[in-house]
mmCIF file of C-alpha atoms in Angstrom:
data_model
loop_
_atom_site.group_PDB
_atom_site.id
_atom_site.type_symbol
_atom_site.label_atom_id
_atom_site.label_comp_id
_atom_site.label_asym_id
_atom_site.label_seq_id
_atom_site.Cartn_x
_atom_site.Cartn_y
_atom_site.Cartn_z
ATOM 1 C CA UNK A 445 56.251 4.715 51.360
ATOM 2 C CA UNK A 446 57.611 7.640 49.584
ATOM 3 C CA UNK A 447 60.992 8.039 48.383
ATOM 4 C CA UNK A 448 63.772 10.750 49.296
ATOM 5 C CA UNK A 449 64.327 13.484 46.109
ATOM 6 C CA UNK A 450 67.825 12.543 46.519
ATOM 7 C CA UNK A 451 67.474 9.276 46.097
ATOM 8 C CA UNK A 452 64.988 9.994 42.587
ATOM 9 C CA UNK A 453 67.300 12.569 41.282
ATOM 10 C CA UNK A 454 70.499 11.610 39.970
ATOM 11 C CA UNK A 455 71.881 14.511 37.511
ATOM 12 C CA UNK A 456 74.362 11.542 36.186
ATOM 13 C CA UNK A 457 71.890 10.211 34.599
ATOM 14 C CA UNK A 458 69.888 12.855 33.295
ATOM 15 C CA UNK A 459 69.732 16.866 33.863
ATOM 16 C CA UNK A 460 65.873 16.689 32.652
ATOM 17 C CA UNK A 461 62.782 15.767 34.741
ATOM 18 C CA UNK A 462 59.017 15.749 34.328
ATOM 19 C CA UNK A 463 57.420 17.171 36.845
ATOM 20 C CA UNK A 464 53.795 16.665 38.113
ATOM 21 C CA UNK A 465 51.713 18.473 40.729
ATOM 22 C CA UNK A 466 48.075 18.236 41.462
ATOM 23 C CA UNK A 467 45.764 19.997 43.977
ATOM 24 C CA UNK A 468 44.821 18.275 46.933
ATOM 25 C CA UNK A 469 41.253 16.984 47.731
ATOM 26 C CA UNK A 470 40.081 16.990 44.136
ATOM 27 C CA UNK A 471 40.249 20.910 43.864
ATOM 28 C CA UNK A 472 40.752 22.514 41.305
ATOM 29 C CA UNK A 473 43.181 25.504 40.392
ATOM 30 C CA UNK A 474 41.407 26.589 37.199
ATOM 31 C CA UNK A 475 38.472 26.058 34.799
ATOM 32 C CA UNK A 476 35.080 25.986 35.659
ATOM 33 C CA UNK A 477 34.053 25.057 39.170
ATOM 34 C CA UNK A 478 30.810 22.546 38.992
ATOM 35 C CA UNK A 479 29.447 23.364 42.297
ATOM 36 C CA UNK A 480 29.533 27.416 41.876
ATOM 37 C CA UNK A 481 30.148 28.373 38.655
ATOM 38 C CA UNK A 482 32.957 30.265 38.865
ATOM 39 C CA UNK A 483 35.444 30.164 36.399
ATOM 40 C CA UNK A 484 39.095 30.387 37.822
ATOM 41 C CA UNK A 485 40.818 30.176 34.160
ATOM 42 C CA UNK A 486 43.052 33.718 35.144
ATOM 43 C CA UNK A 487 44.943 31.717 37.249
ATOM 44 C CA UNK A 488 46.597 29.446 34.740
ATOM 45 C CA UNK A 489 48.521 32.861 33.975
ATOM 46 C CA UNK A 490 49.442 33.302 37.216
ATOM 47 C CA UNK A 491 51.149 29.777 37.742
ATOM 48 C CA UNK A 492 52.513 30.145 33.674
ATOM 49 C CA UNK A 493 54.127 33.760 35.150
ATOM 50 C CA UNK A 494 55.498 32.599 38.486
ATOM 51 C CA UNK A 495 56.957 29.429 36.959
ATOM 52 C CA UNK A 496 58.860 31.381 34.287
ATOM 53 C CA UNK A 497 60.167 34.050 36.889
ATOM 54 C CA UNK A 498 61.791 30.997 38.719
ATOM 55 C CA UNK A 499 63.993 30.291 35.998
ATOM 56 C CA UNK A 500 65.615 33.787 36.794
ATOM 57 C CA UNK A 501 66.670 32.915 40.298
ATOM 58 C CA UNK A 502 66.708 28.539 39.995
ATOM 59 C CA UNK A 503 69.538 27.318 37.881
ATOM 60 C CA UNK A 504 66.435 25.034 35.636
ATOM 61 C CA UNK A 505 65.353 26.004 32.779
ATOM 62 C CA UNK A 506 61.805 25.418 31.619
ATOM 63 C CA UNK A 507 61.463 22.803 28.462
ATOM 64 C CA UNK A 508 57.979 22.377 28.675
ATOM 65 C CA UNK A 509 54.924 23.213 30.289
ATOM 66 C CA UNK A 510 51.213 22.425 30.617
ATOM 67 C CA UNK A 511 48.658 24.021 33.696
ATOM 68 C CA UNK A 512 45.833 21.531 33.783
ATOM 69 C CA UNK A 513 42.432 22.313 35.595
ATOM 70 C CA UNK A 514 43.729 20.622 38.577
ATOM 71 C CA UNK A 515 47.580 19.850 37.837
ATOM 72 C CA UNK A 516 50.175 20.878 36.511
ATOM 73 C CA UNK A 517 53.050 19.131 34.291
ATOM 74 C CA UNK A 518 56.662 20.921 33.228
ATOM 75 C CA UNK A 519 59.953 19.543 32.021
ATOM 76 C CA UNK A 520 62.848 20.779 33.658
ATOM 77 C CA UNK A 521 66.153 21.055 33.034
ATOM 78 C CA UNK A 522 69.186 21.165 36.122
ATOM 79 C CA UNK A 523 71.922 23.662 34.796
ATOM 80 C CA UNK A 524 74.273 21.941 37.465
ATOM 81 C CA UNK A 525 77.574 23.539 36.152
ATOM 82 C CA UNK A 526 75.658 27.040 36.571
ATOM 83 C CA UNK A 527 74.955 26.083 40.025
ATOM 84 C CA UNK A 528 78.215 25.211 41.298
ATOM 85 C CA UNK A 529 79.377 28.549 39.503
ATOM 86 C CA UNK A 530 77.140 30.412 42.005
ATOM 87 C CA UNK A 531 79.414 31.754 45.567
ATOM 88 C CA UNK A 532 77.452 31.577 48.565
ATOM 89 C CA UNK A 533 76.527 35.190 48.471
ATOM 90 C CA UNK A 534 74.710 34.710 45.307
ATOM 91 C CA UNK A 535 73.051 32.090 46.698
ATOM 92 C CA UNK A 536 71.758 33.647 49.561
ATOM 93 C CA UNK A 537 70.624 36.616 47.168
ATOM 94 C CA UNK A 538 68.213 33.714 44.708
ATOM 95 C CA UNK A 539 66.921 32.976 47.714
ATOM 96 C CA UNK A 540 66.098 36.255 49.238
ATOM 97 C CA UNK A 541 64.635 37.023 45.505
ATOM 98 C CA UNK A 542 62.094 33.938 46.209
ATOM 99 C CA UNK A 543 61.533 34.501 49.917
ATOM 100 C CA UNK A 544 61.895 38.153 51.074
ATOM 101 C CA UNK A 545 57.913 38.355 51.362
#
């Protein structure tokens, strides 16, 4: 049984995480593709480009980072005092930067 973020994330203890996420039903978000040919390596600058823009509007930072063929890996870093430094306007506005489309 999985296990509530809240419950895994305690900013007490540290303000860094690694962070893992792999594609679903053994598919693959870049290199070579075995059963076509294609090669989908463009996309690891996609993911590298989006992840660094959400450091802009998030209050993480970005320690480390690694885009795998079919996962990816970063090391994050909560800036908790800039969060609670944020009003609720500002909020609202991160979001809207992330969501709006």
């Amino acid at each position: 049984m999985t296990t509530a973020r809240k419950q895994l994330i305690s900013l007490t203890d540290t303000p860094y995480y690694h962070c893992i996420s792999r594609c679903v039903r053994r598919a693959f978000l870049c290199g070579e593709d075995k059963n076509t040919g294609q090669n989908f390596d463009h996309r690891k600058g996609w993911v590298e480009e989006k992840l660094l823009s959400l450091t802009q509007v998030f209050a993480i930072d970005v320690c480390a980072y690694a885009v795998m063929s079919n996962h990816t890996h970063t090391v994050l870093y909560i800036d908790e005092d800039t969060a609670k430094g944020w009003s609720t306007k500002e909020v609202l506005e991160r979001w809207h930067q992330c969501f709006s489309n």
